[in-house]
Amino acid sequence: MKLKELLRDIDVLEQSAGGELEITGICYDSRLVRPGNLFVAIVGFETDGHKYIDSAMEKGASAVVCQSRPGDGIPFVRVGNSRLALAHMSRAWFGDPASKMTMIGVTGTNGKTTTTLLIKHMLETVCGAKVGLIGTNSNMIGSEELHTERTTPESFELHQLFRQMLDAGCTHVVMEVSSHSLELDRVAGIHYAVGVFTNLTQDHLDFHGTMENYAEAKSLLFSQCSRGVVNLDDKWAKFMIERAKCPIMTISVDSTEGDLIARDLRTAPDSVKFVALYGDDGLARVSMPIPGKFSAYNALCVIAAGICLGLPMDECVASLRTAHGVKGRVEVVPTDGDYTILIDYAHTPDALENVLRSMKEIAPGRVVVLFGCGGDRDKTKRPIMGAIAAKLADFVIVTSDNPRTEDPNEIIKEIVSGMKGTHTPHAVIENRPKAIAYAIDNHMAGDIIILAGKGHEDYQIIGREKHHMDEREIVAEHLKARAEKKEK
């Protein structure tokens, strides 16, 4: 492809590279440059791609896209934002595949993964569509599951994935759209038929700094949509609606003001049921085999997205009856007795509060929660989560969760500081497998034990290395050891 074709949608400030230059590929990692590639120098958080321009040229790069003029004799294209340029060039390189499919984007702090998977299921059930999915747990092309490293990939990999999906026959794509991807232009140039906002609670303040900045990043999705869906019960709903550049449909569980509302909400250990009301004529009885009040919000987001796409409401509702739970989201793990173990990804204050409140409503015994907080991430939420756990749980076990480069015991101290002044009993066990074993060995009849924070993750990050650690395996192995001990 010629350079001028890649630069079609880019505001070029200065250019020495010829427009007829034939480009063999686009690369933003100098270590991966191949002869004839266009190297994009990105200003990152740990390093600056401009430092590696000479290295890229030595490996055969034909030209560089940059924000600062490179050394003499290097063919370049200077732009104001090389990340944004990468997004537009990647879109052009792969033939703008996203524009040839119906795109649905879901943003918010909690509920993104479940909501995207439920929308995928709805589209497959109602439309018979082949659907691509991009999210935290995995990327999928129809039923084929692909590995993923981050919620929203960098723009080049993202458009490469869209091309794979289109070539495989996908007509729709449902994707989680993270605040990082919106802020860092990874999804620039993508138009969504529907954008969905689930909620906004404290998270990622290590990156955004303030909740207002975090909300501003999330709201950018509604400048790239034909229609939007907003959770009216969230305190940031007005913020989203005011900044939206598309018509907004609101959903609500707690009020009658939403366009689509839930009434007669009933929760059980294995399901949620309610009546969905839409306008003057739309009424449907919703039943979904995923427990918790938060599941009602997810279900309303799915139904609203379907309505925005022009699908019959009753068929969207019917699809939810056959939906399956999501790995790591209120996931029930087999036990050896009259108690329940749930694995849930709750790693923010709001998510932890939601799962604890939901389980308190249905627990025949105590609610026991085991959790930690990630290292090298927002420190301010640690005492907040400690306070929430102490307020809502009957017993708290504070442990480690991806400490990264921080001392896990220091993280635990910050969590426990939020529990001061409460009378809720708690235990501190830094080693997570030992903490899980302790929870099992000390259970009481009717307990619901919530292993919070890891969810779908099957690893623990210590330092900068990932170590295999799957809580399902830990539970199963400990139960096996208990059984063998009883037999002796």
Coordinates of C-alpha atoms in Angstrom, one line a residue:
M1 CA 0.0 0.0 0.0
K2 CA 1.2 3.5 -0.8
L3 CA 2.0 5.9 2.0
K4 CA -0.5 8.5 0.7
E5 CA -3.3 6.0 1.1
L6 CA -2.4 5.4 4.7
L7 CA -2.3 9.1 5.4
R8 CA -5.7 9.9 3.9
D9 CA -7.5 10.6 7.2
I10 CA -4.5 12.1 9.0
D11 CA -3.7 15.7 9.7
V12 CA -0.1 15.9 8.6
L13 CA 2.0 18.7 10.0
E14 CA 5.2 18.1 8.0
Q15 CA 6.3 15.4 5.6
S16 CA 9.6 14.5 3.9
A17 CA 8.6 10.9 2.9
G18 CA 7.1 10.6 -0.6
G19 CA 3.4 9.8 -0.9
E20 CA 4.2 7.1 -3.6
L21 CA 6.4 5.2 -1.1
E22 CA 5.3 1.5 -1.0
I23 CA 4.7 0.4 2.5
T24 CA 5.1 -3.3 3.4
G25 CA 3.6 -3.1 6.9
I26 CA 3.0 -0.9 9.9
C27 CA 4.9 -1.4 13.1
Y28 CA 5.1 0.5 16.4
D29 CA 7.6 -1.8 18.2
S30 CA 11.1 -1.2 16.8
R31 CA 12.1 -4.8 17.7
L32 CA 9.5 -6.2 15.2
V33 CA 10.3 -3.9 12.3
R34 CA 10.8 -5.6 8.9
P35 CA 12.2 -4.1 5.6
G36 CA 9.8 -1.6 4.1
N37 CA 7.7 -1.2 7.2
L38 CA 6.4 2.2 8.3
F39 CA 7.6 2.7 11.9
V40 CA 5.2 4.7 14.2
A41 CA 7.0 6.3 17.1
I42 CA 4.6 6.5 20.1
V43 CA 5.2 8.4 23.3
G44 CA 4.4 5.7 25.9
F45 CA 4.3 5.7 29.7
E46 CA 7.5 3.7 30.2
T47 CA 9.4 4.7 27.1
D48 CA 9.3 6.9 24.1
G49 CA 9.2 5.4 20.6
H50 CA 11.2 8.3 19.2
K51 CA 14.2 6.9 21.0
Y52 CA 14.1 3.9 18.7
I53 CA 13.8 5.5 15.3
D54 CA 17.4 4.9 14.5
S55 CA 17.0 1.2 15.4
A56 CA 13.9 0.9 13.3
M57 CA 15.7 2.5 10.3
E58 CA 18.6 0.1 10.7
K59 CA 16.2 -2.8 10.5
G60 CA 14.9 -1.5 7.2
A61 CA 12.0 0.8 8.0
S62 CA 11.1 2.9 4.9
A63 CA 9.8 5.9 6.8
V64 CA 8.7 7.0 10.3
V65 CA 5.6 8.6 11.6
C66 CA 6.5 10.8 14.6
Q67 CA 5.6 13.8 16.7
S68 CA 9.1 15.2 16.7
R69 CA 11.3 15.7 13.6
P70 CA 13.9 12.8 13.5
G71 CA 17.5 13.1 12.5
D72 CA 18.7 14.3 9.1
G73 CA 18.1 12.0 6.1
I74 CA 15.3 10.0 7.7
P75 CA 12.0 10.0 5.6
F76 CA 9.3 11.1 8.0
V77 CA 5.7 12.2 8.5
R78 CA 5.2 14.5 11.5
V79 CA 1.8 14.5 13.2
G80 CA 0.4 16.0 16.3
N81 CA -0.6 12.6 17.8
S82 CA 1.1 9.4 16.7
R83 CA -1.3 7.2 18.6
L84 CA -4.2 8.7 16.7
A85 CA -2.3 8.4 13.5
L86 CA -1.7 4.7 14.2
A87 CA -5.4 4.1 14.7
H88 CA -6.3 5.7 11.4
M89 CA -3.5 4.1 9.5
S90 CA -4.3 0.7 10.9
R91 CA -7.9 1.1 9.9
A92 CA -6.8 1.9 6.3
W93 CA -4.2 -0.9 6.2
F94 CA -6.8 -3.6 7.0
G95 CA -9.4 -2.1 4.7
D96 CA -11.6 -0.6 7.4
P97 CA -13.3 -3.9 8.3
A98 CA -15.2 -2.4 11.3
S99 CA -17.3 -0.3 8.9
K100 CA -18.5 -3.5 7.2
M101 CA -19.9 -5.0 10.4
T102 CA -22.4 -3.8 13.0
M103 CA -20.4 -2.6 15.9
I104 CA -21.7 -2.6 19.5
G105 CA -19.5 -1.1 22.3
V106 CA -19.9 -1.5 26.0
T107 CA -18.1 0.8 28.5
G108 CA -18.3 1.2 32.3
T109 CA -16.5 0.1 35.4
N110 CA -18.4 -3.1 36.1
G111 CA -20.6 -5.4 34.1
K112 CA -18.9 -5.0 30.7
T113 CA -17.8 -8.6 30.3
T114 CA -21.1 -10.1 31.2
T115 CA -23.1 -7.6 29.1
T116 CA -21.0 -8.1 26.0
L117 CA -21.3 -11.9 26.2
L118 CA -25.1 -11.6 26.8
I119 CA -25.4 -9.3 23.7
K120 CA -23.4 -11.8 21.7
H121 CA -25.8 -14.6 22.8
M122 CA -28.8 -12.4 22.0
L123 CA -27.5 -11.6 18.4
E124 CA -26.8 -15.3 17.8
T125 CA -30.2 -16.4 19.1
V126 CA -32.4 -13.7 17.6
C127 CA -30.5 -12.9 14.4
G128 CA -28.7 -16.1 13.8
A129 CA -25.6 -13.9 13.3
K130 CA -22.0 -14.9 13.5
V131 CA -20.6 -12.5 16.2
G132 CA -17.1 -11.4 17.1
L133 CA -16.4 -10.5 20.7
I134 CA -13.5 -8.5 22.2
G135 CA -13.2 -8.3 26.0
T136 CA -11.4 -9.0 29.3
N137 CA -11.9 -12.7 29.4
S138 CA -11.2 -13.5 25.8
N139 CA -11.6 -12.5 22.2
M140 CA -14.0 -14.7 20.1
I141 CA -14.8 -15.3 16.5
G142 CA -18.1 -17.0 16.6
S143 CA -17.4 -20.0 18.9
E144 CA -13.6 -19.9 18.4
E145 CA -11.9 -18.4 21.5
L146 CA -8.7 -16.4 21.2
H147 CA -6.3 -15.3 23.9
T148 CA -6.3 -11.7 25.0
E149 CA -3.8 -9.6 27.0
R150 CA -5.9 -6.5 27.6
T151 CA -9.5 -5.4 27.6
T152 CA -9.1 -3.4 24.4
P153 CA -6.1 -4.2 22.2
E154 CA -3.8 -1.5 20.6
S155 CA -5.4 -0.1 17.5
F156 CA -3.2 -2.1 15.0
E157 CA -4.1 -5.4 16.7
L158 CA -7.7 -4.3 17.0
H159 CA -8.2 -3.7 13.3
Q160 CA -6.2 -6.9 12.5
L161 CA -8.8 -8.7 14.7
F162 CA -11.7 -7.0 12.9
R163 CA -10.3 -8.2 9.6
Q164 CA -10.1 -11.8 10.9
M165 CA -13.7 -11.5 12.1
L166 CA -14.9 -10.1 8.8
D167 CA -13.1 -12.7 6.8
A168 CA -14.5 -15.4 9.0
G169 CA -18.1 -14.3 8.2
C170 CA -18.9 -12.2 11.3
T171 CA -21.7 -9.6 10.7
H172 CA -21.6 -8.1 14.2
V173 CA -18.9 -7.3 16.7
V174 CA -19.5 -6.7 20.4
M175 CA -16.6 -5.3 22.4
E176 CA -15.7 -3.9 25.7
V177 CA -14.4 -0.4 25.3
S178 CA -12.1 0.6 28.2
S179 CA -11.4 4.1 29.4
H180 CA -7.8 3.6 28.4
S181 CA -8.7 2.7 24.9
L182 CA -10.9 5.8 24.5
E183 CA -8.3 8.1 26.2
L184 CA -5.4 6.7 24.1
D185 CA -7.2 6.7 20.8
R186 CA -7.1 2.9 20.3
V187 CA -10.7 3.0 19.1
A188 CA -10.5 6.2 17.1
G189 CA -12.3 6.1 13.8
I190 CA -14.6 3.2 14.8
H191 CA -18.3 4.0 14.5
Y192 CA -20.7 2.0 16.8
A193 CA -24.3 1.3 15.9
V194 CA -24.9 1.2 19.7
G195 CA -22.8 2.3 22.7
V196 CA -23.7 1.1 26.2
F197 CA -22.8 2.6 29.6
T198 CA -23.2 0.3 32.5
N199 CA -21.9 2.3 35.5
L200 CA -19.0 4.3 36.8
T201 CA -17.3 3.7 40.1
Q202 CA -13.8 4.2 41.5
D203 CA -11.1 2.4 39.4
H204 CA -8.1 3.3 37.3
L205 CA -7.4 6.5 39.2
D206 CA -3.7 5.7 38.9
F207 CA -4.1 6.5 35.2
H208 CA -7.0 9.1 35.1
G209 CA -6.2 10.9 38.3
T210 CA -9.8 12.0 39.1
M211 CA -13.2 10.5 38.7
E212 CA -14.1 13.5 36.4
N213 CA -11.3 12.6 34.1
Y214 CA -12.3 8.9 34.2
A215 CA -15.9 9.8 33.4
E216 CA -14.8 12.2 30.6
A217 CA -12.9 9.3 29.0
K218 CA -15.9 7.0 29.2
S219 CA -18.2 9.6 27.7
L220 CA -16.1 9.7 24.5
L221 CA -17.8 6.5 23.4
F222 CA -21.0 8.5 22.8
S223 CA -19.3 10.7 20.3
Q224 CA -18.8 7.6 18.1
C225 CA -22.3 6.0 18.2
S226 CA -25.6 6.2 16.3
R227 CA -27.5 5.3 19.5
G228 CA -26.6 5.1 23.2
V229 CA -27.8 3.2 26.2
V230 CA -27.2 4.7 29.7
N231 CA -27.9 3.3 33.1
L232 CA -30.0 6.1 34.6
D233 CA -29.5 4.8 38.2
D234 CA -25.8 5.6 38.1
K235 CA -24.8 8.9 39.5
W236 CA -22.7 9.7 36.4
A237 CA -25.7 9.1 34.0
K238 CA -26.4 12.8 33.6
F239 CA -22.7 13.5 32.9
M240 CA -22.9 10.9 30.1
I241 CA -26.2 12.1 28.6
E242 CA -25.1 15.7 28.6
R243 CA -21.9 14.9 26.6
A244 CA -23.5 12.4 24.2
K245 CA -23.6 13.3 20.6
C246 CA -26.3 10.7 19.8
P247 CA -29.8 9.8 20.9
I248 CA -29.8 8.1 24.4
M249 CA -32.1 5.4 25.7
T250 CA -32.1 5.1 29.5
I251 CA -32.6 2.0 31.6
S252 CA -33.5 1.8 35.3
V253 CA -34.1 -0.6 38.1
D254 CA -34.7 1.9 40.9
S255 CA -36.9 4.5 39.2
T256 CA -39.8 4.8 36.8
E257 CA -38.1 7.6 34.7
G258 CA -36.1 5.3 32.4
D259 CA -37.1 4.5 28.9
L260 CA -36.8 0.8 29.8
I261 CA -37.4 -0.1 33.5
A262 CA -37.5 -3.2 35.7
R263 CA -40.3 -3.9 38.1
D264 CA -41.1 -6.8 40.5
L265 CA -37.5 -7.7 40.9
R266 CA -36.9 -11.1 42.4
T267 CA -33.5 -12.7 43.1
A268 CA -32.6 -16.3 43.9
P269 CA -29.3 -18.1 44.4
D270 CA -29.4 -19.2 40.7
S271 CA -31.4 -16.6 38.9
V272 CA -32.9 -13.1 38.6
K273 CA -36.5 -12.4 37.5
F274 CA -38.3 -9.1 36.8
V275 CA -40.9 -7.5 34.5
A276 CA -39.4 -5.2 31.8
L277 CA -41.5 -2.2 30.8
Y278 CA -40.7 -0.2 27.7
G279 CA -42.8 2.8 26.8
D280 CA -46.6 2.4 26.8
D281 CA -46.9 -1.0 25.1
G282 CA -43.7 -2.9 25.8
L283 CA -44.0 -5.5 28.6
A284 CA -42.1 -8.7 29.0
R285 CA -41.3 -11.1 31.9
V286 CA -37.5 -11.6 32.1
S287 CA -35.8 -14.6 33.6
M288 CA -32.1 -15.1 33.5
P289 CA -30.0 -17.8 35.2
I290 CA -27.4 -15.4 36.7
P291 CA -28.1 -14.2 40.2
G292 CA -27.9 -10.7 41.7
K293 CA -29.5 -7.3 41.3
F294 CA -26.6 -6.3 39.1
S295 CA -27.7 -9.0 36.7
A296 CA -31.0 -7.1 36.2
Y297 CA -29.0 -4.1 35.1
N298 CA -27.0 -6.2 32.7
A299 CA -30.2 -7.7 31.3
L300 CA -31.7 -4.3 30.7
C301 CA -28.6 -3.1 28.9
V302 CA -28.9 -6.1 26.6
I303 CA -32.6 -5.6 25.9
A304 CA -32.0 -1.9 25.3
A305 CA -29.2 -2.6 22.9
G306 CA -31.4 -5.0 21.0
I307 CA -34.2 -2.4 20.8
C308 CA -31.7 0.2 19.5
L309 CA -30.7 -2.3 16.8
G310 CA -34.3 -2.7 15.8
L311 CA -34.8 -6.2 17.2
P312 CA -38.2 -7.3 18.7
M313 CA -38.2 -6.8 22.5
D314 CA -39.8 -10.2 23.2
E315 CA -37.2 -12.1 21.3
C316 CA -34.4 -10.2 23.1
V317 CA -36.0 -11.1 26.4
A318 CA -36.4 -14.8 25.3
S319 CA -32.7 -15.1 24.5
L320 CA -31.8 -14.3 28.1
R321 CA -33.6 -17.4 29.4
T322 CA -31.0 -19.6 27.7
A323 CA -28.0 -17.4 28.6
H324 CA -25.1 -18.9 30.6
G325 CA -23.1 -17.5 33.4
V326 CA -19.7 -16.0 32.7
K327 CA -16.5 -17.5 34.0
G328 CA -15.3 -15.6 37.0
R329 CA -18.6 -13.7 37.5
V330 CA -20.6 -15.1 40.4
E331 CA -19.2 -18.5 39.3
V332 CA -20.3 -21.4 41.5
V333 CA -17.5 -23.8 42.4
P334 CA -18.3 -27.4 43.6
T335 CA -17.8 -28.0 47.3
D336 CA -17.9 -31.0 49.6
G337 CA -20.7 -29.9 51.9
D338 CA -23.6 -27.6 52.7
Y339 CA -21.9 -24.4 51.8
T340 CA -21.3 -22.4 48.6
I341 CA -18.1 -21.1 47.1
L342 CA -18.4 -18.3 44.5
I343 CA -15.5 -16.9 42.3
D344 CA -16.2 -13.3 41.3
Y345 CA -14.0 -10.7 39.6
A346 CA -15.1 -7.9 42.0
H347 CA -12.0 -5.8 42.3
T348 CA -13.5 -2.3 42.7
P349 CA -15.4 -0.9 45.7
D350 CA -18.7 -0.9 43.9
A351 CA -18.4 -4.4 42.5
L352 CA -17.5 -5.7 45.9
E353 CA -20.4 -4.0 47.5
N354 CA -22.8 -5.3 44.8
V355 CA -21.8 -8.9 45.1
L356 CA -21.9 -8.7 48.9
R357 CA -25.3 -7.1 49.1
S358 CA -26.7 -9.6 46.5
M359 CA -25.4 -12.6 48.5
K360 CA -26.6 -11.2 51.8
E361 CA -30.1 -11.3 50.4
I362 CA -30.0 -15.0 49.7
A363 CA -27.4 -16.5 52.1
P364 CA -28.8 -19.1 54.5
G365 CA -25.7 -18.7 56.7
R366 CA -22.8 -16.2 56.8
V367 CA -21.3 -14.3 53.9
V368 CA -17.6 -14.8 54.0
V369 CA -15.4 -12.7 51.6
L370 CA -11.8 -13.3 50.7
F371 CA -10.1 -10.5 48.7
G372 CA -7.0 -8.4 48.2
C373 CA -6.0 -5.4 46.0
G374 CA -3.7 -5.2 43.0
G375 CA -0.2 -3.7 43.4
D376 CA 0.9 -0.7 41.2
R377 CA -2.7 0.3 40.9
D378 CA -5.1 2.8 42.5
K379 CA -4.1 2.8 46.2
T380 CA -7.0 5.0 47.4
K381 CA -9.6 2.2 46.9
R382 CA -7.8 -0.2 49.3
P383 CA -9.2 1.1 52.6
I384 CA -12.5 1.8 50.9
M385 CA -12.8 -1.9 50.0
G386 CA -11.8 -2.9 53.5
A387 CA -14.5 -0.8 55.0
I388 CA -17.1 -2.2 52.5
A389 CA -16.1 -5.8 53.3
A390 CA -16.3 -5.1 57.1
K391 CA -19.7 -3.5 56.8
L392 CA -21.4 -6.1 54.6
A393 CA -19.7 -9.4 55.2
D394 CA -19.9 -11.6 58.3
F395 CA -16.3 -12.6 58.1
V396 CA -13.4 -11.1 56.1
I397 CA -10.2 -12.8 54.9
V398 CA -7.7 -10.3 53.6
T399 CA -5.1 -11.8 51.3
S400 CA -2.9 -11.0 48.2
D401 CA -4.0 -10.2 44.6
N402 CA -1.5 -9.5 41.9
P403 CA 0.9 -7.5 44.2
R404 CA 3.2 -6.8 41.2
T405 CA 6.1 -4.8 42.4
E406 CA 4.6 -3.8 45.7
D407 CA 5.0 -5.6 49.1
P408 CA 1.8 -7.6 49.5
N409 CA 1.8 -7.1 53.2
E410 CA 1.9 -3.3 52.8
I411 CA -1.1 -3.5 50.5
I412 CA -2.9 -5.7 53.1
K413 CA -2.2 -3.1 55.8
E414 CA -3.9 -0.4 53.7
I415 CA -6.9 -2.6 53.2
V416 CA -7.2 -3.4 56.9
S417 CA -6.9 0.3 57.8
G418 CA -10.3 0.7 56.4
M419 CA -11.7 -1.9 58.8
K420 CA -10.8 0.0 61.9
G421 CA -13.7 0.8 64.2
T422 CA -15.8 -2.2 63.0
H423 CA -16.5 -5.3 64.9
T424 CA -16.5 -7.7 61.9
P425 CA -14.1 -10.6 62.6
H426 CA -11.3 -10.9 60.1
A427 CA -8.2 -12.8 59.3
V428 CA -5.1 -11.8 57.4
I429 CA -3.4 -14.5 55.3
E430 CA -1.1 -13.2 52.7
N431 CA -0.6 -16.5 50.8
R432 CA -3.8 -16.7 48.7
P433 CA -4.0 -20.5 48.4
K434 CA -3.5 -20.8 52.1
A435 CA -6.2 -18.2 52.6
I436 CA -8.6 -20.2 50.4
A437 CA -7.8 -23.4 52.4
Y438 CA -8.5 -21.5 55.6
A439 CA -11.9 -20.3 54.4
I440 CA -12.9 -23.9 53.4
D441 CA -11.6 -25.5 56.6
N442 CA -13.5 -22.9 58.8
H443 CA -16.8 -22.8 57.0
M444 CA -20.1 -23.2 58.7
A445 CA -23.3 -24.7 57.3
G446 CA -25.1 -22.4 54.9
D447 CA -22.1 -20.1 54.3
I448 CA -21.5 -18.4 51.0
I449 CA -17.8 -17.9 50.6
I450 CA -16.9 -15.3 48.0
L451 CA -13.4 -15.4 46.5
A452 CA -13.3 -11.9 45.1
G453 CA -10.9 -10.1 42.7
K454 CA -9.4 -12.8 40.5
G455 CA -12.5 -14.0 38.6
H456 CA -11.4 -15.4 35.2
E457 CA -7.7 -14.9 35.9
D458 CA -5.6 -18.0 36.3
Y459 CA -2.5 -16.3 37.4
Q460 CA -0.9 -14.2 40.1
I461 CA 1.4 -11.4 39.1
I462 CA 4.4 -11.1 41.5
G463 CA 7.0 -8.6 40.5
R464 CA 6.7 -8.4 36.7
E465 CA 6.1 -12.2 36.2
K466 CA 2.9 -14.2 35.9
H467 CA 2.7 -17.3 38.0
H468 CA 0.0 -19.9 37.3
M469 CA -2.8 -19.8 40.0
D470 CA -6.3 -20.9 39.3
E471 CA -8.7 -20.6 42.2
R472 CA -10.9 -23.4 40.8
E473 CA -7.8 -25.7 40.9
I474 CA -6.9 -24.5 44.4
V475 CA -10.4 -25.3 45.7
A476 CA -10.5 -28.7 44.0
E477 CA -7.1 -29.7 45.2
H478 CA -7.8 -28.7 48.8
L479 CA -11.2 -30.5 48.8
K480 CA -9.4 -33.6 47.5
A481 CA -6.8 -33.4 50.3
R482 CA -9.6 -33.0 52.9
A483 CA -11.3 -36.1 51.5
E484 CA -8.1 -38.2 51.6
K485 CA -7.4 -37.0 55.1
K486 CA -10.9 -38.2 56.3
E487 CA -10.3 -41.6 54.7
K488 CA -7.1 -42.2 56.7

